[in-house]
Coordinates of C-alpha atoms in Angstrom, one line a residue:
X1398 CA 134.2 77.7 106.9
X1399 CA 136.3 76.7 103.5
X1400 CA 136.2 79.9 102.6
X1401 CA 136.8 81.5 105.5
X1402 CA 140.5 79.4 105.9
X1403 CA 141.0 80.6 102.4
X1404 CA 141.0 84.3 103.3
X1405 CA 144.1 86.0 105.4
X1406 CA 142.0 86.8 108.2
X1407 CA 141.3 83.0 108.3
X1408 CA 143.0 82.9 112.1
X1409 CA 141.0 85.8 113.5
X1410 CA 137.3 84.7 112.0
X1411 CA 137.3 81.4 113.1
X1412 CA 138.2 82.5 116.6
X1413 CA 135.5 85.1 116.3
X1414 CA 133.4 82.3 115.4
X1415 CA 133.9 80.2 117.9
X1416 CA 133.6 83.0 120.7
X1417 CA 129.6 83.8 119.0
X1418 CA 129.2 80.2 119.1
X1419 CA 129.8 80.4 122.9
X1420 CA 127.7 83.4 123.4
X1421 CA 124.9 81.6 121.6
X1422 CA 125.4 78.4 123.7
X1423 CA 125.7 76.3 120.7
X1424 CA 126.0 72.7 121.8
X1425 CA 129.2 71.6 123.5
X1426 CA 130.3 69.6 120.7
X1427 CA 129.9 72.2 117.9
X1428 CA 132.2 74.4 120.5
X1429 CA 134.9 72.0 120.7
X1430 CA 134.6 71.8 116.4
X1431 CA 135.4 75.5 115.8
X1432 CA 137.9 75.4 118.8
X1433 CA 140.0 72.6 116.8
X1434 CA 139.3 74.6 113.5
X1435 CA 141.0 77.9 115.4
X1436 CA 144.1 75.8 116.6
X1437 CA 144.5 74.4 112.8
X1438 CA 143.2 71.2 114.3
X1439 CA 144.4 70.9 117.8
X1440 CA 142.8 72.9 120.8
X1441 CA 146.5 74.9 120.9
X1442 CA 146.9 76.5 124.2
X1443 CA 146.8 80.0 121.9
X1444 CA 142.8 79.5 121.9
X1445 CA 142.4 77.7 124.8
X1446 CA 143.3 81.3 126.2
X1447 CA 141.2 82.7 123.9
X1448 CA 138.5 80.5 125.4
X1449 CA 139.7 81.9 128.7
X1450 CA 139.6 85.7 127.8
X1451 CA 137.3 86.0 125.1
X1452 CA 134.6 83.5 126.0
X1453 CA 134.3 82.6 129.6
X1454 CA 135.6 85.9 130.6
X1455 CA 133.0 88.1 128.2
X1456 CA 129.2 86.5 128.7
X1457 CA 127.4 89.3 130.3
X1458 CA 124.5 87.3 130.7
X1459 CA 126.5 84.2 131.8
X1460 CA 125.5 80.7 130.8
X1461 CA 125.0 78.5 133.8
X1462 CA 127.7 76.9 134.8
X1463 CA 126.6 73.8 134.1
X1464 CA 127.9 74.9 130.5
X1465 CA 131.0 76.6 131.0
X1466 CA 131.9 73.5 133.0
X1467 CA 130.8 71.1 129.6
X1468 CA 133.1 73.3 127.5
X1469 CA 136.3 73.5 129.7
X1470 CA 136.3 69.7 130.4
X1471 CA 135.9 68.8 126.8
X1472 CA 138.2 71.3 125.9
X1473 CA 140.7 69.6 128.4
X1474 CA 140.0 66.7 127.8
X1475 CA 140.4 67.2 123.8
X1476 CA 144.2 68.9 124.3
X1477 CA 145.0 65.9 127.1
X1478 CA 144.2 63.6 124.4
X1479 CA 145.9 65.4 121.5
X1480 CA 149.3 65.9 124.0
X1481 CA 148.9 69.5 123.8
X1482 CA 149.8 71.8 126.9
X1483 CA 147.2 72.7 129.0
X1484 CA 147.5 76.0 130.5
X1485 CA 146.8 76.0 134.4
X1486 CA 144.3 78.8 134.1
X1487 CA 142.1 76.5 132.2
X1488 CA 142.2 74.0 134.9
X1489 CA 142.2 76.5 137.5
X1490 CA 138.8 78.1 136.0
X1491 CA 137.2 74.1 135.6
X1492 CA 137.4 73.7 139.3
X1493 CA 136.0 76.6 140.1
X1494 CA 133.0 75.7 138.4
X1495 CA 133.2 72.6 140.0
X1496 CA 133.1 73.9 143.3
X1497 CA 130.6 76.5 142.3
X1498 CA 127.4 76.3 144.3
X1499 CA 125.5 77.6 141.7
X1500 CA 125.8 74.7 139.8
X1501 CA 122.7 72.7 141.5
X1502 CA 119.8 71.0 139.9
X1503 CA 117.7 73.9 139.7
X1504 CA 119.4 75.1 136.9
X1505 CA 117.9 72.3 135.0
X1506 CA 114.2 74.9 135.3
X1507 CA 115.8 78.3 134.8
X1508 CA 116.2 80.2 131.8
X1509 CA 119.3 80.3 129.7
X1510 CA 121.2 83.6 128.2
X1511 CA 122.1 83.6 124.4
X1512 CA 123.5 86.3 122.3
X1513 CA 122.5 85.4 118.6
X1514 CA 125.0 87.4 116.7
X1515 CA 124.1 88.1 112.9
X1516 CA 127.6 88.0 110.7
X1517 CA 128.0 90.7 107.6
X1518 CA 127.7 88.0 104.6
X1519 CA 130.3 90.1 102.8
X1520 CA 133.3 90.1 105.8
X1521 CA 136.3 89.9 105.0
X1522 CA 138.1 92.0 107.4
X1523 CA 137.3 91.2 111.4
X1524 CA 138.4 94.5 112.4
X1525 CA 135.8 96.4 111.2
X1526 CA 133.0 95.1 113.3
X1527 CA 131.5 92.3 111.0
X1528 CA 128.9 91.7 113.5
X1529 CA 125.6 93.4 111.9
X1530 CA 123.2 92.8 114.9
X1531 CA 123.1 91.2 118.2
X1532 CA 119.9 89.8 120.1
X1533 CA 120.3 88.8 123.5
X1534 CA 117.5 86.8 124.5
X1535 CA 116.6 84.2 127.8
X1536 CA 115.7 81.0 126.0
X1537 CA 114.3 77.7 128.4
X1538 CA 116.5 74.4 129.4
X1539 CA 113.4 72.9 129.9
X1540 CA 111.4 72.1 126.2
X1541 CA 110.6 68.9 127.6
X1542 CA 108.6 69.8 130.4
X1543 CA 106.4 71.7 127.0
X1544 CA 108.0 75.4 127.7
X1545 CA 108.5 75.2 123.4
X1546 CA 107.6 78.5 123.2
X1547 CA 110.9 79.8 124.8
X1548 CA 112.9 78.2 122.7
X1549 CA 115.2 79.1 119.9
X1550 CA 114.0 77.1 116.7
X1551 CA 115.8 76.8 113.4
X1552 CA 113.2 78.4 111.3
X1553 CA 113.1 81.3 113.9
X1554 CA 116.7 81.5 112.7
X1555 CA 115.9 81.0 109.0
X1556 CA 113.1 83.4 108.7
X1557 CA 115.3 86.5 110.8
X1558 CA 118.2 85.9 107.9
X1559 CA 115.5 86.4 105.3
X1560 CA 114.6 89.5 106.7
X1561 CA 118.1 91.0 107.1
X1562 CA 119.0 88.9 103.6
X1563 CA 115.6 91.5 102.2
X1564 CA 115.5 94.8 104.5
X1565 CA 113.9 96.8 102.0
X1566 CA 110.8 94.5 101.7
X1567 CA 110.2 95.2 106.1
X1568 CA 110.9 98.7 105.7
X1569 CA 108.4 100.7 106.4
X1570 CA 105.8 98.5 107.2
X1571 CA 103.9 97.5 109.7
X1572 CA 104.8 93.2 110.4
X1573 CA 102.3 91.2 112.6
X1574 CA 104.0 87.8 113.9
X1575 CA 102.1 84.6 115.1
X1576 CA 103.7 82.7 117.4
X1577 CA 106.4 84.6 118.0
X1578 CA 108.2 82.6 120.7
X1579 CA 111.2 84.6 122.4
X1580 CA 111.1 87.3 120.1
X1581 CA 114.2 87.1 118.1
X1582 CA 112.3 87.6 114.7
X1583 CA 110.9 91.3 116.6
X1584 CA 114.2 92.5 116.8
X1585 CA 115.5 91.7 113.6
X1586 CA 111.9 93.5 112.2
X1587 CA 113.0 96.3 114.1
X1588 CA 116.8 96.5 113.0
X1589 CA 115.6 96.3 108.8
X1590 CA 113.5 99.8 110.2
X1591 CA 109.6 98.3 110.5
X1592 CA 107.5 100.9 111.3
X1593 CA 105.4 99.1 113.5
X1594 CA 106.3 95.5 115.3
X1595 CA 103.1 93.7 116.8
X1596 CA 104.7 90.4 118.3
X1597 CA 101.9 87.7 119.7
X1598 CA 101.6 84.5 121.2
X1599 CA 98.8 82.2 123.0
X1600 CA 101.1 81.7 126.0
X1601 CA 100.9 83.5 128.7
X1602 CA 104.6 82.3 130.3
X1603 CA 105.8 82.7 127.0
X1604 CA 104.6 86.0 126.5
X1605 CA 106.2 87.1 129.9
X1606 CA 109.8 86.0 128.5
X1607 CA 109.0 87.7 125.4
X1608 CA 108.4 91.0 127.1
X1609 CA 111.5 90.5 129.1
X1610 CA 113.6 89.6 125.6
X1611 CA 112.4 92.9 124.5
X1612 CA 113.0 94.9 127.0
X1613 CA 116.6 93.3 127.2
X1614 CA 116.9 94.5 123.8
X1615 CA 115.1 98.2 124.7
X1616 CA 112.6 97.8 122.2
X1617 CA 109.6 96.8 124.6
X1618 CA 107.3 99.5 125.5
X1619 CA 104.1 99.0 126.9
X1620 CA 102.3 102.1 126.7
X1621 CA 100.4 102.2 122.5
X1622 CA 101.1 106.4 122.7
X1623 CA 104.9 106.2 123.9
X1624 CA 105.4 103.3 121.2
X1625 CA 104.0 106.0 118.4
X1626 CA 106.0 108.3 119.9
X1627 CA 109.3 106.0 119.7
X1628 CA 111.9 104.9 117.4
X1629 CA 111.7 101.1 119.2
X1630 CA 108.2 100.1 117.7
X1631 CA 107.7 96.4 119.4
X1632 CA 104.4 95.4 121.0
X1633 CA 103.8 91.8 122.5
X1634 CA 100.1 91.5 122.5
X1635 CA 98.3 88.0 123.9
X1636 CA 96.4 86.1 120.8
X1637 CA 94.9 82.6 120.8
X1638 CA 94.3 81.2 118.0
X1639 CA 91.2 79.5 118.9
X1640 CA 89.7 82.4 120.9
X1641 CA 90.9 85.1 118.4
X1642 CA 87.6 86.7 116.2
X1643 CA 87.3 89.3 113.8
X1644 CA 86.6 92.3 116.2
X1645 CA 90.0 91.8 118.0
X1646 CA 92.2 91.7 115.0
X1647 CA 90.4 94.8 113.2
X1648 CA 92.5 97.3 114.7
X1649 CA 96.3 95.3 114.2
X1650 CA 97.4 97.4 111.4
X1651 CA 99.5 94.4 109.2
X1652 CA 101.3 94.8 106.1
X1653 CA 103.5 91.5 106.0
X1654 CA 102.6 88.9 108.9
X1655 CA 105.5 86.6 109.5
X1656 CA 105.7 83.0 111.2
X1657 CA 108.4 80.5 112.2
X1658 CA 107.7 76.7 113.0
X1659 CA 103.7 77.4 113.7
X1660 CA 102.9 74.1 111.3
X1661 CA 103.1 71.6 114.0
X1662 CA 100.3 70.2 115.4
X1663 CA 97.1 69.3 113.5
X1664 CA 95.1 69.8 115.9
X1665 CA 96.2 73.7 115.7
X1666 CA 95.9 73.7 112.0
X1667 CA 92.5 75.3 111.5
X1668 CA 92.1 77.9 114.1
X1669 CA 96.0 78.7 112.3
X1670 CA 94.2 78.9 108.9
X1671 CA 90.9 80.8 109.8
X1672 CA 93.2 83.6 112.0
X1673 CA 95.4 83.4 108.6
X1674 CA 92.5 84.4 106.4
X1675 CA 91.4 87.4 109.0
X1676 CA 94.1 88.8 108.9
X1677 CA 95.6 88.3 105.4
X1678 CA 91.6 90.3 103.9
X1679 CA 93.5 93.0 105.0
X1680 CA 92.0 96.3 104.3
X1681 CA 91.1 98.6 101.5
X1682 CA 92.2 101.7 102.6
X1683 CA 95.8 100.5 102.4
X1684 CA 96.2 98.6 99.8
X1685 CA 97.7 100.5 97.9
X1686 CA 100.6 101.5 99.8
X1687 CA 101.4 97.9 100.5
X1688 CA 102.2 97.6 96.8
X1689 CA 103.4 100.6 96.0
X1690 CA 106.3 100.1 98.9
X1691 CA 107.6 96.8 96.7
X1692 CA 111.5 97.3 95.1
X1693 CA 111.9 96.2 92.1
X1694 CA 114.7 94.5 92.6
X1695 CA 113.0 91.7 94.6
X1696 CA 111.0 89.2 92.4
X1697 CA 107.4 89.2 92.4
X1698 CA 107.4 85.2 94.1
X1699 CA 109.4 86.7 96.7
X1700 CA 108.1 90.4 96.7
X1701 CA 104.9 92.0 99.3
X1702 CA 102.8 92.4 95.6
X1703 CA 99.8 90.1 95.9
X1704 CA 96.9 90.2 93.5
X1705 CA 94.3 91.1 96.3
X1706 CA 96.4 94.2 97.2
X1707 CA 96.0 92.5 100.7
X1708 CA 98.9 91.8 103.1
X1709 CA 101.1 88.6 102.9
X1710 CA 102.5 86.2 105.1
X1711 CA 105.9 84.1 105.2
X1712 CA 106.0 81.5 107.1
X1713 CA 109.0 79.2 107.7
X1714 CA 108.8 75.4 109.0
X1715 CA 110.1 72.1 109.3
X1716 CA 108.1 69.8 107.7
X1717 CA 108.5 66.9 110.6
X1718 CA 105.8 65.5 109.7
X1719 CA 104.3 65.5 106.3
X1720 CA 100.7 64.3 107.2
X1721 CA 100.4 67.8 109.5
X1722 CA 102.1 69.4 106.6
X1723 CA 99.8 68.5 104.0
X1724 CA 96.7 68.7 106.4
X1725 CA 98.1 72.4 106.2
X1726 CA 98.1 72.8 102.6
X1727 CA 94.5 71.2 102.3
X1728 CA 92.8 73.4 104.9
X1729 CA 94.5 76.0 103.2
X1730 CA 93.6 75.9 99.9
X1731 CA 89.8 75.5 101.4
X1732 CA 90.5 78.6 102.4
X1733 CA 91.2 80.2 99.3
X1734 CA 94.9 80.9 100.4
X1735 CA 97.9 80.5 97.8
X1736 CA 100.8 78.7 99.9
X1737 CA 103.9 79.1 97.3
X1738 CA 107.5 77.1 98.3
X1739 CA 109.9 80.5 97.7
X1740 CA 112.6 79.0 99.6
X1741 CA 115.0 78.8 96.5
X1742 CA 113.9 82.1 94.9
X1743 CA 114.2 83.9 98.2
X1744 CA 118.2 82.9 98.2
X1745 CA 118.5 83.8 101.9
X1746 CA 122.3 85.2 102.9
X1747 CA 123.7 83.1 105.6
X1748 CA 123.9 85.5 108.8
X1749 CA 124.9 82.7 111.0
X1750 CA 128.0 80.9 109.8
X1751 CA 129.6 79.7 113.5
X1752 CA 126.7 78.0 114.3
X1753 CA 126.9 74.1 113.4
X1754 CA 123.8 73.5 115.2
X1755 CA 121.1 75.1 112.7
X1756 CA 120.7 72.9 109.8
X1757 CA 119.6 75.6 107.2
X1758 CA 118.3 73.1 104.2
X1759 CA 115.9 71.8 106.5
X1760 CA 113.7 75.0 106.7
X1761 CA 111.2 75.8 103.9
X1762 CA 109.9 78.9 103.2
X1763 CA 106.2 80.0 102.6
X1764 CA 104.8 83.1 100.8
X1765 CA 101.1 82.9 101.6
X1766 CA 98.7 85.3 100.1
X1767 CA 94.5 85.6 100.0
X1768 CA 93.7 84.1 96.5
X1769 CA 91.5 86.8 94.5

């Protein structure tokens, strides 16, 4: 944000930021931030009609109004505090959500529309579309009740900026994700130019939210031929780790598999490893296009080389707990797999600079290959 008040277009992009930090239902209170950042520190009544016009007035998908109610009273509340005017349509629009009747406690079990919005690094200029790609995707209210998998985790978030941060290493090849969750990492895959997106997960309800993320974003076809046939190349295929056996991963073609916050639950940890080794053996026939496709101007710790010739994974977590971590690194070296820390080599661009919410430096990121 420093930088961004040091550039001319200081006004413009951190209004832009605080409408994508709307569309992507940031928390309330990292809403209010950016609207005080946009009003040089007050919530002027300049963007609380920006809020008005640009936020409230633009979500297609609508949050529930449960939300839009949070943001307008705290944005009221915030300017009656400050003395600032408070324009009537602001409190005209708060009671209608008030009086909405769509506002009932059922909203507390539906699913939730987000835009994630993925900045240019390099902007300088708003006017000439700084916004590089824009997932829409239904994410759950309810990841207490256990509905994890349709949520939106940081290192989701971390591992689609690596791949948009490294394009030319997703390129042309075919990317198999574990636990893939609502799907945002498939579009991303897509975007960069994949030539095949395999998208899985050992949910069924969250496979169902997954299909409908992708076919939100028209990339989800269901029938194998049409998705040869099509420039979209996303597949959402059921896999459970603990059911999963050789003869029903043979035919995934995988060059790169990818994974975001799958290190979580010991328990888990080695059906995760033993479907890690099955598909990381890879298979002869194509090894050498894997790393013939490498550039040269990623480094090898980063790069898709490995010394098998075999695929590779990344993998990004939270280490929450380090026990489950390091029961993770045990199984896998067991395994014969090499789990190597790239998160400071890889030198991920930030895609996502409006949202307060994600907490970059608390995502590591794993490069895991089949050890020779």
């Amino acid at each position: 944000m420093a930088a961004a008040a040091a550039s001319g277009d200081s006004g413009e992009q951190l209004l832009l930021h605080l409408k994508l930090a709307f569309l992507a239902l940031e928390p309330p209170a990292c809403v209010l931030t950016l609207a005080r950042k946009a009003g040089g520190g007050s919530v002027t009544p300049h963007v609380q009609n920006f809020i008005l016009e640009n936020c409230v007035g633009t979500n297609v998908g609508g949050p529930d109004c449960t939300y839009v109610k949070t943001i307008l009273k705290k944005v009221i509340a915030e300017a009656e505090l400050s003395s600032d005017i408070v324009i009537d349509e602001l409190y005209e629009e708060f009671g209608r959500c008030m009086s909405s009747r769509e506002n009932n406690s059922e909203l507390s079990l539906a699913k939730i529309y987000k835009e994630i919005s993925f900045l240019s690094p390099a902007y300088d200029n708003v006017s000439s579309n700084p916004v590089s790609l824009v997932a829409r995707l239904l994410c759950s209210t309810n990841m207490l009740e256990g509905d994890t998998g349709c949520c939106l985790w940081p290192s989701s978030l971390f591992l689609s900026e690596f791949i948009l941060s490294f394009p030319e290493l997703f390129a042309k090849k075919c990317c198999f994700e574990l636990g893939s969750g609502v799907g945002l990492v498939g579009v991303c895959l897509n975007h960069v130019g994949a030539s095949k997106v395999i998208l899985t997960d050992g949910d069924a309800s969250t496979l169902t939210n997954m299909k409908a993320n992708m076919e939100m974003n028209n990339l989800y076809i269901e029938d194998s031929q049409l998705v040869k046939e099509s420039k979209n190349k996303v597949e959402c295929k059921y896999l459970s780790w603990e059911e999963a056996c050789e003869s029903d991963l043979r035919d995934y073609q995988r060059d790169i598999l990818l994974g975001a916050d799958i290190i979580y639950n010991p328990s888990c940890v080695p059906h995760l490893v033993r479907v890690l080794c099955m598909l990381l053996r890879g298979d002869d026939g194509r090894r050498e296009s894997v790393n013939a496709a490498t550039n040269g101007e990623i480094g090898d710790e980063v790069s898709g080389t490995t010394t098998t010739g075999g695929p590779v994974a990344y993998i990004a977590t939270v280490i929450r707990n380090a026990d489950t971590f390091n029961c993770f690194a045990k199984a896998a070296a067991d395994a014969k797999l090499s789990v190597v820390n790239i998160t400071s080599s890889a030198a991920t661009s930030s895609f996502l600079p409006y949202m307060i919410s994600y907490d970059r430096s608390s995502v590591q990121l794993l490069k895991i290959t089949l050890l020779s």
